[in-house]
PDB file of C-alpha atoms in Angstrom:
ATOM      1  CA  MET A 217      77.846 115.952 131.721  1.00  0.00           C
ATOM      2  CA  SER A 218      76.332 113.034 129.830  1.00  0.00           C
ATOM      3  CA  GLU A 219      77.586 109.457 129.800  1.00  0.00           C
ATOM      4  CA  TRP A 220      80.507 108.228 127.726  1.00  0.00           C
ATOM      5  CA  THR A 221      79.340 106.515 124.524  1.00  0.00           C
ATOM      6  CA  ARG A 222      81.288 104.531 121.973  1.00  0.00           C
ATOM      7  CA  GLU A 223      82.076 106.393 118.751  1.00  0.00           C
ATOM      8  CA  ALA A 224      82.389 103.716 116.103  1.00  0.00           C
ATOM      9  CA  PRO A 225      80.461 102.357 113.113  1.00  0.00           C
ATOM     10  CA  VAL A 226      77.395 100.455 114.330  1.00  0.00           C
ATOM     11  CA  THR A 227      77.295  98.513 111.066  1.00  0.00           C
ATOM     12  CA  GLU A 228      80.088  96.781 109.199  1.00  0.00           C
ATOM     13  CA  PRO A 229      81.903  99.142 106.796  1.00  0.00           C
ATOM     14  CA  VAL A 230      81.560  98.397 103.096  1.00  0.00           C
ATOM     15  CA  TYR A 231      84.814  97.261 101.519  1.00  0.00           C
ATOM     16  CA  ASN A 232      85.720  98.864  98.191  1.00  0.00           C
ATOM     17  CA  PRO A 233      88.829  97.309  96.589  1.00  0.00           C
ATOM     18  CA  ALA A 234      89.533 100.630  94.853  1.00  0.00           C
ATOM     19  CA  ASP A 235      89.875 102.366  98.239  1.00  0.00           C
ATOM     20  CA  PRO A 236      92.741 100.978 100.381  1.00  0.00           C
ATOM     21  CA  GLN A 237      91.440 102.806 103.440  1.00  0.00           C
ATOM     22  CA  SER A 238      88.179 100.853 103.294  1.00  0.00           C
ATOM     23  CA  GLY A 239      90.074  97.577 103.838  1.00  0.00           C
ATOM     24  CA  ARG A 240      91.803  99.034 106.863  1.00  0.00           C
ATOM     25  CA  ALA A 241      88.449 100.335 108.172  1.00  0.00           C
ATOM     26  CA  LEU A 242      86.842  96.897 107.793  1.00  0.00           C
ATOM     27  CA  VAL A 243      89.615  95.108 109.692  1.00  0.00           C
ATOM     28  CA  GLU A 244      89.620  97.838 112.368  1.00  0.00           C
ATOM     29  CA  TYR A 245      85.875  97.324 112.790  1.00  0.00           C
ATOM     30  CA  HIS A 246      86.345  93.579 113.246  1.00  0.00           C
ATOM     31  CA  LEU A 247      89.188  94.114 115.708  1.00  0.00           C
ATOM     32  CA  ARG A 248      86.889  96.294 117.827  1.00  0.00           C
ATOM     33  CA  GLU A 249      84.103  93.723 117.609  1.00  0.00           C
ATOM     34  CA  LEU A 250      86.543  91.049 118.763  1.00  0.00           C
ATOM     35  CA  GLY A 251      87.565  93.197 121.718  1.00  0.00           C
ATOM     36  CA  LEU A 252      91.107  93.562 120.377  1.00  0.00           C
ATOM     37  CA  GLY A 253      91.066  97.064 118.916  1.00  0.00           C
ATOM     38  CA  GLU A 254      91.050 100.645 120.095  1.00  0.00           C
ATOM     39  CA  SER A 255      87.702 102.306 120.784  1.00  0.00           C
ATOM     40  CA  LEU A 256      86.848 105.991 120.955  1.00  0.00           C
ATOM     41  CA  LEU A 257      84.510 107.060 123.723  1.00  0.00           C
ATOM     42  CA  VAL A 258      82.861 110.481 123.527  1.00  0.00           C
ATOM     43  CA  GLU A 259      80.936 112.606 125.983  1.00  0.00           C
ATOM     44  CA  ALA A 260      78.911 115.728 125.332  1.00  0.00           C
ATOM     45  CA  ALA A 261      79.920 118.578 127.646  1.00  0.00           C
ATOM     46  CA  ASP A 262      77.531 121.208 129.009  1.00  0.00           C
ATOM     47  CA  ASN A 263      78.991 123.863 126.693  1.00  0.00           C
ATOM     48  CA  GLY A 264      78.066 121.852 123.605  1.00  0.00           C
ATOM     49  CA  LEU A 265      81.562 120.564 122.913  1.00  0.00           C
ATOM     50  CA  ARG A 266      82.346 116.866 122.695  1.00  0.00           C
ATOM     51  CA  ILE A 267      85.171 115.271 124.658  1.00  0.00           C
ATOM     52  CA  GLY A 268      86.813 112.106 123.382  1.00  0.00           C
ATOM     53  CA  ARG A 269      89.168 109.521 124.830  1.00  0.00           C
ATOM     54  CA  CYS A 270      90.650 106.325 123.457  1.00  0.00           C
ATOM     55  CA  VAL A 271      90.160 103.077 125.304  1.00  0.00           C
ATOM     56  CA  VAL A 272      92.253  99.954 124.734  1.00  0.00           C
ATOM     57  CA  PRO A 273      91.574  96.388 125.883  1.00  0.00           C
ATOM     58  CA  GLN A 274      92.811  95.449 129.333  1.00  0.00           C
ATOM     59  CA  ASP A 275      95.655  92.897 129.669  1.00  0.00           C
ATOM     60  CA  LEU A 276      95.494  91.939 125.987  1.00  0.00           C
ATOM     61  CA  GLY A 277      97.533  94.591 124.251  1.00  0.00           C
ATOM     62  CA  VAL A 278      95.884  96.492 121.412  1.00  0.00           C
ATOM     63  CA  CYS A 279      95.644  95.905 117.656  1.00  0.00           C
ATOM     64  CA  ARG A 280      95.595  98.499 114.874  1.00  0.00           C
ATOM     65  CA  ALA A 281      95.227  97.812 111.151  1.00  0.00           C
ATOM     66  CA  ARG A 282      97.574  99.494 108.660  1.00  0.00           C
ATOM     67  CA  VAL A 283      97.153 100.050 104.935  1.00  0.00           C
ATOM     68  CA  LEU A 284      99.536  97.966 102.825  1.00  0.00           C
ATOM     69  CA  THR A 285     100.430  98.806  99.242  1.00  0.00           C
ATOM     70  CA  GLU A 286      98.767  96.408  96.811  1.00  0.00           C
ATOM     71  CA  GLY A 287     102.185  95.699  95.307  1.00  0.00           C
ATOM     72  CA  ALA A 288     102.997  93.696  98.459  1.00  0.00           C
ATOM     73  CA  TRP A 289      99.762  91.685  98.720  1.00  0.00           C
ATOM     74  CA  PRO A 290      99.778  87.891  98.366  1.00  0.00           C
ATOM     75  CA  GLU A 291      98.905  86.899  94.825  1.00  0.00           C
ATOM     76  CA  ASP A 292      95.140  86.961  94.099  1.00  0.00           C
ATOM     77  CA  ALA A 293      94.237  88.413  97.516  1.00  0.00           C
ATOM     78  CA  ASP A 294      91.224  90.739  97.350  1.00  0.00           C
ATOM     79  CA  LEU A 295      91.969  92.477 100.676  1.00  0.00           C
ATOM     80  CA  CYS A 296      95.189  92.778 102.636  1.00  0.00           C
ATOM     81  CA  VAL A 297      96.471  94.845 105.553  1.00  0.00           C
ATOM     82  CA  THR A 298      99.053  94.531 108.263  1.00  0.00           C
ATOM     83  CA  VAL A 299      97.879  94.430 111.863  1.00  0.00           C
ATOM     84  CA  ASP A 300     100.150  95.971 114.452  1.00  0.00           C
ATOM     85  CA  TRP A 301      99.836  94.483 117.946  1.00  0.00           C
ATOM     86  CA  SER A 302     101.239  96.485 120.864  1.00  0.00           C
ATOM     87  CA  PRO A 303     101.705  94.716 124.209  1.00  0.00           C
ATOM     88  CA  ASP A 304      99.881  95.618 127.375  1.00  0.00           C
ATOM     89  CA  ALA A 305     101.368  98.726 129.001  1.00  0.00           C
ATOM     90  CA  ALA A 306     102.470  96.763 132.074  1.00  0.00           C
ATOM     91  CA  LEU A 307     104.651  94.462 129.943  1.00  0.00           C
ATOM     92  CA  ARG A 308     106.276  96.922 127.562  1.00  0.00           C
ATOM     93  CA  ARG A 309     110.046  97.226 127.296  1.00  0.00           C
ATOM     94  CA  ASP A 310     111.566  99.796 129.632  1.00  0.00           C
ATOM     95  CA  HIS A 311     112.740 102.531 127.256  1.00  0.00           C
ATOM     96  CA  ASN A 312     115.101 104.020 129.848  1.00  0.00           C
ATOM     97  CA  THR A 313     117.022 100.846 130.624  1.00  0.00           C
ATOM     98  CA  GLY A 314     116.196  98.646 127.633  1.00  0.00           C
ATOM     99  CA  ARG A 315     115.113  95.902 130.018  1.00  0.00           C
ATOM    100  CA  VAL A 316     112.476  93.431 128.860  1.00  0.00           C
ATOM    101  CA  LEU A 317     110.203  92.663 131.785  1.00  0.00           C
ATOM    102  CA  ALA A 318     109.666  89.147 133.090  1.00  0.00           C
ATOM    103  CA  GLY A 319     106.722  87.514 131.328  1.00  0.00           C
ATOM    104  CA  ALA A 320     106.898  89.833 128.310  1.00  0.00           C
ATOM    105  CA  ALA A 321     108.113  87.204 125.833  1.00  0.00           C
ATOM    106  CA  GLU A 322     105.364  84.783 126.900  1.00  0.00           C
ATOM    107  CA  HIS A 323     102.777  87.576 126.684  1.00  0.00           C
ATOM    108  CA  TRP A 324     103.889  88.233 123.101  1.00  0.00           C
ATOM    109  CA  ARG A 325     103.672  84.571 122.080  1.00  0.00           C
ATOM    110  CA  GLU A 326     100.247  84.070 123.653  1.00  0.00           C
ATOM    111  CA  ARG A 327      98.681  87.245 122.309  1.00  0.00           C
ATOM    112  CA  ILE A 328     100.078  86.930 118.763  1.00  0.00           C
ATOM    113  CA  SER A 329      98.635  83.421 118.574  1.00  0.00           C
ATOM    114  CA  ALA A 330      95.303  84.452 120.116  1.00  0.00           C
ATOM    115  CA  THR A 331      94.986  87.461 117.791  1.00  0.00           C
ATOM    116  CA  ALA A 332      95.621  85.262 114.757  1.00  0.00           C
ATOM    117  CA  ARG A 333      92.986  82.742 115.872  1.00  0.00           C
ATOM    118  CA  ALA A 334      90.427  85.476 116.501  1.00  0.00           C
ATOM    119  CA  LEU A 335      90.838  87.000 113.023  1.00  0.00           C
ATOM    120  CA  GLU A 336      90.835  83.555 111.403  1.00  0.00           C
ATOM    121  CA  SER A 337      87.453  82.906 113.042  1.00  0.00           C
ATOM    122  CA  LEU A 338      86.081  85.706 110.824  1.00  0.00           C
ATOM    123  CA  GLY A 339      87.461  84.198 107.631  1.00  0.00           C
ATOM    124  CA  TYR A 340      90.737  86.090 107.373  1.00  0.00           C
ATOM    125  CA  ILE A 341      94.029  84.387 106.579  1.00  0.00           C
ATOM    126  CA  VAL A 342      96.671  85.406 109.100  1.00  0.00           C
ATOM    127  CA  GLU A 343     100.442  85.092 108.868  1.00  0.00           C
ATOM    128  CA  PRO A 344     102.275  86.313 111.987  1.00  0.00           C
ATOM    129  CA  SER A 345     105.538  87.994 111.045  1.00  0.00           C
ATOM    130  CA  ARG A 346     108.646  85.800 111.266  1.00  0.00           C
ATOM    131  CA  VAL A 347     110.829  88.755 112.205  1.00  0.00           C
ATOM    132  CA  ARG A 348     108.607  91.283 113.984  1.00  0.00           C
ATOM    133  CA  CYS A 349     107.609  89.023 116.839  1.00  0.00           C
ATOM    134  CA  SER A 350     109.929  89.643 119.780  1.00  0.00           C
ATOM    135  CA  PRO A 351     110.120  92.286 122.527  1.00  0.00           C
ATOM    136  CA  TYR A 352     113.913  92.102 122.272  1.00  0.00           C
ATOM    137  CA  TYR A 353     113.837  93.710 118.817  1.00  0.00           C
ATOM    138  CA  HIS A 354     110.655  95.751 118.329  1.00  0.00           C
ATOM    139  CA  PRO A 355     108.062  97.676 120.344  1.00  0.00           C
ATOM    140  CA  SER A 356     105.205  95.794 118.661  1.00  0.00           C
ATOM    141  CA  ALA A 357     104.452  92.646 116.692  1.00  0.00           C
ATOM    142  CA  GLU A 358     103.018  92.474 113.200  1.00  0.00           C
ATOM    143  CA  LEU A 359     100.642  90.147 111.384  1.00  0.00           C
ATOM    144  CA  LEU A 360      99.835  89.975 107.688  1.00  0.00           C
ATOM    145  CA  VAL A 361      96.050  89.705 107.396  1.00  0.00           C
ATOM    146  CA  TYR A 362      94.388  89.023 104.070  1.00  0.00           C
ATOM    147  CA  ARG A 363      91.374  87.525 102.365  1.00  0.00           C
ATOM    148  CA  MET A 364      91.156  85.397  99.233  1.00  0.00           C
ATOM    149  CA  PRO A 365      88.237  85.224  96.783  1.00  0.00           C
ATOM    150  CA  ALA A 366      85.711  82.482  97.526  1.00  0.00           C
ATOM    151  CA  GLY A 367      87.055  79.039  96.688  1.00  0.00           C
ATOM    152  CA  MET A 368      90.714  80.084  96.447  1.00  0.00           C
ATOM    153  CA  PRO A 369      93.177  78.643  98.973  1.00  0.00           C
ATOM    154  CA  ALA A 370      95.666  80.584 101.052  1.00  0.00           C
ATOM    155  CA  ARG A 371      99.156  80.872  99.633  1.00  0.00           C
ATOM    156  CA  GLN A 372     101.787  78.331 100.611  1.00  0.00           C
ATOM    157  CA  ILE A 373     104.086  79.749 103.299  1.00  0.00           C
ATOM    158  CA  PRO A 374     107.759  79.064 102.442  1.00  0.00           C
ATOM    159  CA  ALA A 375     109.685  76.759 104.758  1.00  0.00           C
ATOM    160  CA  ASP A 376     112.063  78.353 107.262  1.00  0.00           C
ATOM    161  CA  THR A 377     115.066  77.076 105.315  1.00  0.00           C
ATOM    162  CA  VAL A 378     114.048  79.100 102.235  1.00  0.00           C
ATOM    163  CA  TRP A 379     114.362  82.550 103.821  1.00  0.00           C
ATOM    164  CA  ALA A 380     117.557  84.415 102.998  1.00  0.00           C
ATOM    165  CA  LEU A 381     117.516  86.382 106.267  1.00  0.00           C
ATOM    166  CA  LYS A 382     116.946  84.757 109.630  1.00  0.00           C
ATOM    167  CA  GLU A 383     117.159  87.924 111.765  1.00  0.00           C
ATOM    168  CA  PRO A 384     115.363  91.285 111.680  1.00  0.00           C
ATOM    169  CA  VAL A 385     116.941  94.040 109.594  1.00  0.00           C
ATOM    170  CA  PRO A 386     117.531  97.557 110.966  1.00  0.00           C
ATOM    171  CA  PRO A 387     116.104  99.616 112.462  1.00  0.00           C
ATOM    172  CA  HIS A 388     115.401  97.735 115.698  1.00  0.00           C
ATOM    173  CA  TYR A 389     116.576  97.800 119.296  1.00  0.00           C
ATOM    174  CA  GLN A 390     119.769  95.830 118.611  1.00  0.00           C
ATOM    175  CA  ARG A 391     120.752  97.697 115.411  1.00  0.00           C
ATOM    176  CA  ARG A 392     119.510 101.217 114.847  1.00  0.00           C
ATOM    177  CA  ASN A 393     121.018 101.626 111.368  1.00  0.00           C
ATOM    178  CA  TRP A 394     122.746  99.782 108.578  1.00  0.00           C
ATOM    179  CA  SER A 395     126.491  99.740 109.312  1.00  0.00           C
ATOM    180  CA  TYR A 396     129.093 100.779 106.744  1.00  0.00           C
ATOM    181  CA  PRO A 397     129.904  99.309 104.255  1.00  0.00           C
ATOM    182  CA  GLU A 398     126.373  97.868 104.225  1.00  0.00           C
ATOM    183  CA  GLN A 399     123.767  99.810 102.276  1.00  0.00           C
ATOM    184  CA  SER A 400     120.118 100.212 103.104  1.00  0.00           C
ATOM    185  CA  PRO A 401     117.574  98.964 100.558  1.00  0.00           C
ATOM    186  CA  GLU A 402     116.648 102.559  99.743  1.00  0.00           C
ATOM    187  CA  ASP A 403     120.263 103.568  99.028  1.00  0.00           C
ATOM    188  CA  ILE A 404     120.758 100.590  96.736  1.00  0.00           C
ATOM    189  CA  VAL A 405     117.656 101.437  94.689  1.00  0.00           C
ATOM    190  CA  ARG A 406     118.524 105.157  94.543  1.00  0.00           C
ATOM    191  CA  GLU A 407     121.950 104.300  93.105  1.00  0.00           C
ATOM    192  CA  ALA A 408     120.355 102.055  90.480  1.00  0.00           C
ATOM    193  CA  LEU A 409     117.878 104.748  89.444  1.00  0.00           C
ATOM    194  CA  THR A 410     120.597 107.383  89.264  1.00  0.00           C
ATOM    195  CA  ALA A 411     122.698 105.123  87.041  1.00  0.00           C
ATOM    196  CA  ALA A 412     119.681 104.629  84.772  1.00  0.00           C
ATOM    197  CA  GLY A 413     119.064 108.387  84.548  1.00  0.00           C
ATOM    198  CA  LEU A 414     115.699 108.181  86.316  1.00  0.00           C
ATOM    199  CA  ARG A 415     114.533 111.054  88.540  1.00  0.00           C
ATOM    200  CA  HIS A 416     113.923 109.357  91.870  1.00  0.00           C
ATOM    201  CA  TYR A 417     114.557 112.653  93.684  1.00  0.00           C
ATOM    202  CA  GLN A 418     111.824 114.609  91.888  1.00  0.00           C
ATOM    203  CA  THR A 419     109.208 115.918  94.332  1.00  0.00           C
ATOM    204  CA  ASP A 420     107.826 118.930  92.441  1.00  0.00           C
ATOM    205  CA  HIS A 421     104.257 118.079  91.414  1.00  0.00           C
ATOM    206  CA  GLN A 422     104.400 120.739  88.696  1.00  0.00           C
ATOM    207  CA  SER A 423     107.524 119.256  87.120  1.00  0.00           C
ATOM    208  CA  PRO A 424     107.135 118.057  83.521  1.00  0.00           C
ATOM    209  CA  HIS A 425     108.806 114.782  84.484  1.00  0.00           C
ATOM    210  CA  ASP A 426     107.407 111.595  85.938  1.00  0.00           C
ATOM    211  CA  ARG A 427     108.156 111.029  89.632  1.00  0.00           C
ATOM    212  CA  ILE A 428     109.455 108.161  91.737  1.00  0.00           C
ATOM    213  CA  ALA A 429     109.318 107.769  95.509  1.00  0.00           C
ATOM    214  CA  ILE A 430     111.260 105.154  97.477  1.00  0.00           C
ATOM    215  CA  ARG A 431     110.085 104.200 100.941  1.00  0.00           C
ATOM    216  CA  SER A 432     111.013 101.528 103.442  1.00  0.00           C
ATOM    217  CA  ILE A 433     108.565  98.673 103.863  1.00  0.00           C
ATOM    218  CA  THR A 434     108.130  96.177 106.659  1.00  0.00           C
ATOM    219  CA  GLN A 435     110.319  93.078 106.443  1.00  0.00           C
ATOM    220  CA  THR A 436     107.153  91.051 107.021  1.00  0.00           C
ATOM    221  CA  VAL A 437     106.336  91.296 103.289  1.00  0.00           C
ATOM    222  CA  TRP A 438     109.852  90.897 101.841  1.00  0.00           C
ATOM    223  CA  PRO A 439     110.175  88.039  99.338  1.00  0.00           C
ATOM    224  CA  PRO A 440     111.877  85.070 101.034  1.00  0.00           C
ATOM    225  CA  GLU A 441     114.901  85.196  98.699  1.00  0.00           C
ATOM    226  CA  ALA A 442     115.569  88.921  99.335  1.00  0.00           C
ATOM    227  CA  ASP A 443     118.329  90.390 101.486  1.00  0.00           C
ATOM    228  CA  ARG A 444     117.195  93.958 100.678  1.00  0.00           C
ATOM    229  CA  CYS A 445     113.731  95.212  99.746  1.00  0.00           C
ATOM    230  CA  THR A 446     111.981  98.561  99.460  1.00  0.00           C
ATOM    231  CA  TRP A 447     108.722 100.055  98.196  1.00  0.00           C
ATOM    232  CA  LEU A 448     108.818 102.086  94.987  1.00  0.00           C
ATOM    233  CA  THR A 449     105.959 104.241  93.716  1.00  0.00           C
ATOM    234  CA  TRP A 450     105.941 105.717  90.221  1.00  0.00           C
ATOM    235  CA  TRP A 451     103.678 108.556  89.063  1.00  0.00           C
ATOM    236  CA  PRO A 452     103.274 109.715  85.452  1.00  0.00           C
ATOM    237  CA  ALA A 453     104.319 113.161  84.307  1.00  0.00           C
ATOM    238  CA  PRO A 454     101.553 115.716  85.057  1.00  0.00           C
ATOM    239  CA  SER A 455     100.866 116.159  81.342  1.00  0.00           C
ATOM    240  CA  PHE A 456      99.865 112.484  81.177  1.00  0.00           C
ATOM    241  CA  ALA A 457      97.949 112.286  84.464  1.00  0.00           C
ATOM    242  CA  ARG A 458      94.173 112.037  84.729  1.00  0.00           C
ATOM    243  CA  ALA A 459      92.460 115.448  84.690  1.00  0.00           C
ATOM    244  CA  LEU A 460      91.221 116.305  88.173  1.00  0.00           C
ATOM    245  CA  ASP A 461      88.110 118.138  86.940  1.00  0.00           C
ATOM    246  CA  THR A 462      86.878 115.706  84.272  1.00  0.00           C
ATOM    247  CA  GLY A 463      88.594 112.441  85.206  1.00  0.00           C
ATOM    248  CA  LEU A 464      89.662 112.011  81.582  1.00  0.00           C
ATOM    249  CA  LEU A 465      93.043 110.733  80.437  1.00  0.00           C
ATOM    250  CA  PRO A 466      95.078 112.820  77.977  1.00  0.00           C
ATOM    251  CA  ALA A 467      96.092 111.401  74.627  1.00  0.00           C
ATOM    252  CA  GLY A 468      99.282 109.396  74.870  1.00  0.00           C
ATOM    253  CA  ALA A 469      98.853 108.357  78.495  1.00  0.00           C
ATOM    254  CA  GLU A 470      98.961 104.620  77.775  1.00  0.00           C
ATOM    255  CA  ALA A 471     102.123 104.988  75.691  1.00  0.00           C
ATOM    256  CA  HIS A 472     103.735 107.168  78.376  1.00  0.00           C
ATOM    257  CA  TRP A 473     103.074 104.524  81.044  1.00  0.00           C
ATOM    258  CA  ARG A 474     104.433 101.718  78.859  1.00  0.00           C
ATOM    259  CA  GLU A 475     107.577 103.625  77.918  1.00  0.00           C
ATOM    260  CA  ARG A 476     108.477 104.972  81.342  1.00  0.00           C
ATOM    261  CA  LEU A 477     107.661 101.789  83.268  1.00  0.00           C
ATOM    262  CA  GLY A 478     109.661  99.846  80.690  1.00  0.00           C
ATOM    263  CA  LEU A 479     112.674 102.091  81.332  1.00  0.00           C
ATOM    264  CA  LEU A 480     112.170 101.691  85.071  1.00  0.00           C
ATOM    265  CA  HIS A 481     112.102  97.899  84.856  1.00  0.00           C
ATOM    266  CA  GLN A 482     115.155  97.832  82.588  1.00  0.00           C
ATOM    267  CA  GLY A 483     117.170 100.202  84.745  1.00  0.00           C
ATOM    268  CA  LEU A 484     116.553  98.181  87.886  1.00  0.00           C
ATOM    269  CA  ALA A 485     117.208  94.881  86.116  1.00  0.00           C
ATOM    270  CA  ASP A 486     120.538  96.199  84.808  1.00  0.00           C
ATOM    271  CA  ALA A 487     121.526  96.833  88.435  1.00  0.00           C
ATOM    272  CA  GLY A 488     120.695  93.238  89.377  1.00  0.00           C
ATOM    273  CA  LEU A 489     117.448  94.106  91.152  1.00  0.00           C
ATOM    274  CA  ALA A 490     114.091  92.352  90.869  1.00  0.00           C
ATOM    275  CA  LEU A 491     110.562  93.744  90.984  1.00  0.00           C
ATOM    276  CA  ARG A 492     107.443  92.225  92.448  1.00  0.00           C
ATOM    277  CA  SER A 493     103.914  93.550  92.239  1.00  0.00           C
ATOM    278  CA  ARG A 494     100.344  92.492  91.721  1.00  0.00           C
ATOM    279  CA  ALA A 495      99.525  90.156  88.831  1.00  0.00           C
ATOM    280  CA  ARG A 496      97.218  92.706  87.199  1.00  0.00           C
ATOM    281  CA  SER A 497      99.138  95.350  85.257  1.00  0.00           C
ATOM    282  CA  TRP A 498      99.201  98.964  86.417  1.00  0.00           C
ATOM    283  CA  ARG A 499      97.291 101.023  83.845  1.00  0.00           C
ATOM    284  CA  PRO A 500      96.315 104.710  83.617  1.00  0.00           C
ATOM    285  CA  VAL A 501      92.657 103.835  83.044  1.00  0.00           C
ATOM    286  CA  ASP A 502      92.492 102.212  86.484  1.00  0.00           C
ATOM    287  CA  ASP A 503      95.350 103.620  88.553  1.00  0.00           C
ATOM    288  CA  GLU A 504      96.891 106.939  89.573  1.00  0.00           C
ATOM    289  CA  ALA A 505     100.329 105.405  90.158  1.00  0.00           C
ATOM    290  CA  ALA A 506     102.214 102.101  89.998  1.00  0.00           C
ATOM    291  CA  HIS A 507     103.604 100.340  93.072  1.00  0.00           C
ATOM    292  CA  PHE A 508     106.383  97.754  93.277  1.00  0.00           C
ATOM    293  CA  LEU A 509     108.555  95.918  95.731  1.00  0.00           C
ATOM    294  CA  VAL A 510     112.124  96.295  94.512  1.00  0.00           C
ATOM    295  CA  TYR A 511     114.541  93.797  96.009  1.00  0.00           C
ATOM    296  CA  ARG A 512     117.954  92.217  95.754  1.00  0.00           C
ATOM    297  CA  VAL A 513     118.243  88.442  95.778  1.00  0.00           C
ATOM    298  CA  ALA A 514     120.700  87.208  98.398  1.00  0.00           C
ATOM    299  CA  ALA A 515     123.977  85.948  96.962  1.00  0.00           C
TER     300      ALA A 515
END
């Protein structure tokens, strides 16, 4: 058997704003270089096969970057991901008893702060989550990590008094689900779409209709005034989608996007819901779909 060798890019990955995975790959690369990320070690066996194993930092916990929909990025950011930090195995919550081990809370505070400082040393802007930051609620912590164009400042973080919600929303260790008569963000948006006659339930890719998907999104990126928030993705009807073989748009695509997104905005507004997305409009010449945060402002 040969020696274990690290399987990872030896040069920094090239970031392409059109490819969300490239932003995640770049941050993952930097996390490994900082000694905070997961590494893959491989070994060539005598039979020609390769054996791999993952190695995580010792005593520091481990960080992993996650793709974040552009609709939830800070305004003007040119790269943005969330970084998930999992505590060291010796200080993880006991899943059988629910007990948080002595020293776990301090470990979380120290490592969240140290992780933020390390990424900031490479030019990233880091906002540790206000709500995903405690071993009493979640198995891991979360940080919003982004980059602004040269010369542009970081966004202003709202004061604590501005946030509508002070505690984490379900699911977490203390509350697994929303309790009746409360509604989840996804249920609220589904009701609004149904009332507007929009097909949020459509999953057939061959359907002649446009499609909408509603997915939960981390509370880390909820607008401060929101008490409910979810991630909505809209796709055009197949007859108005870009041709897979030629990459060309069919006639009427622009009008289809304007009409259907207009109906979507109006239907959600009629239900008292707000939308947030990137400043640049979603357009068929640039995008395959449109992404929004849909939220309800706290009363």
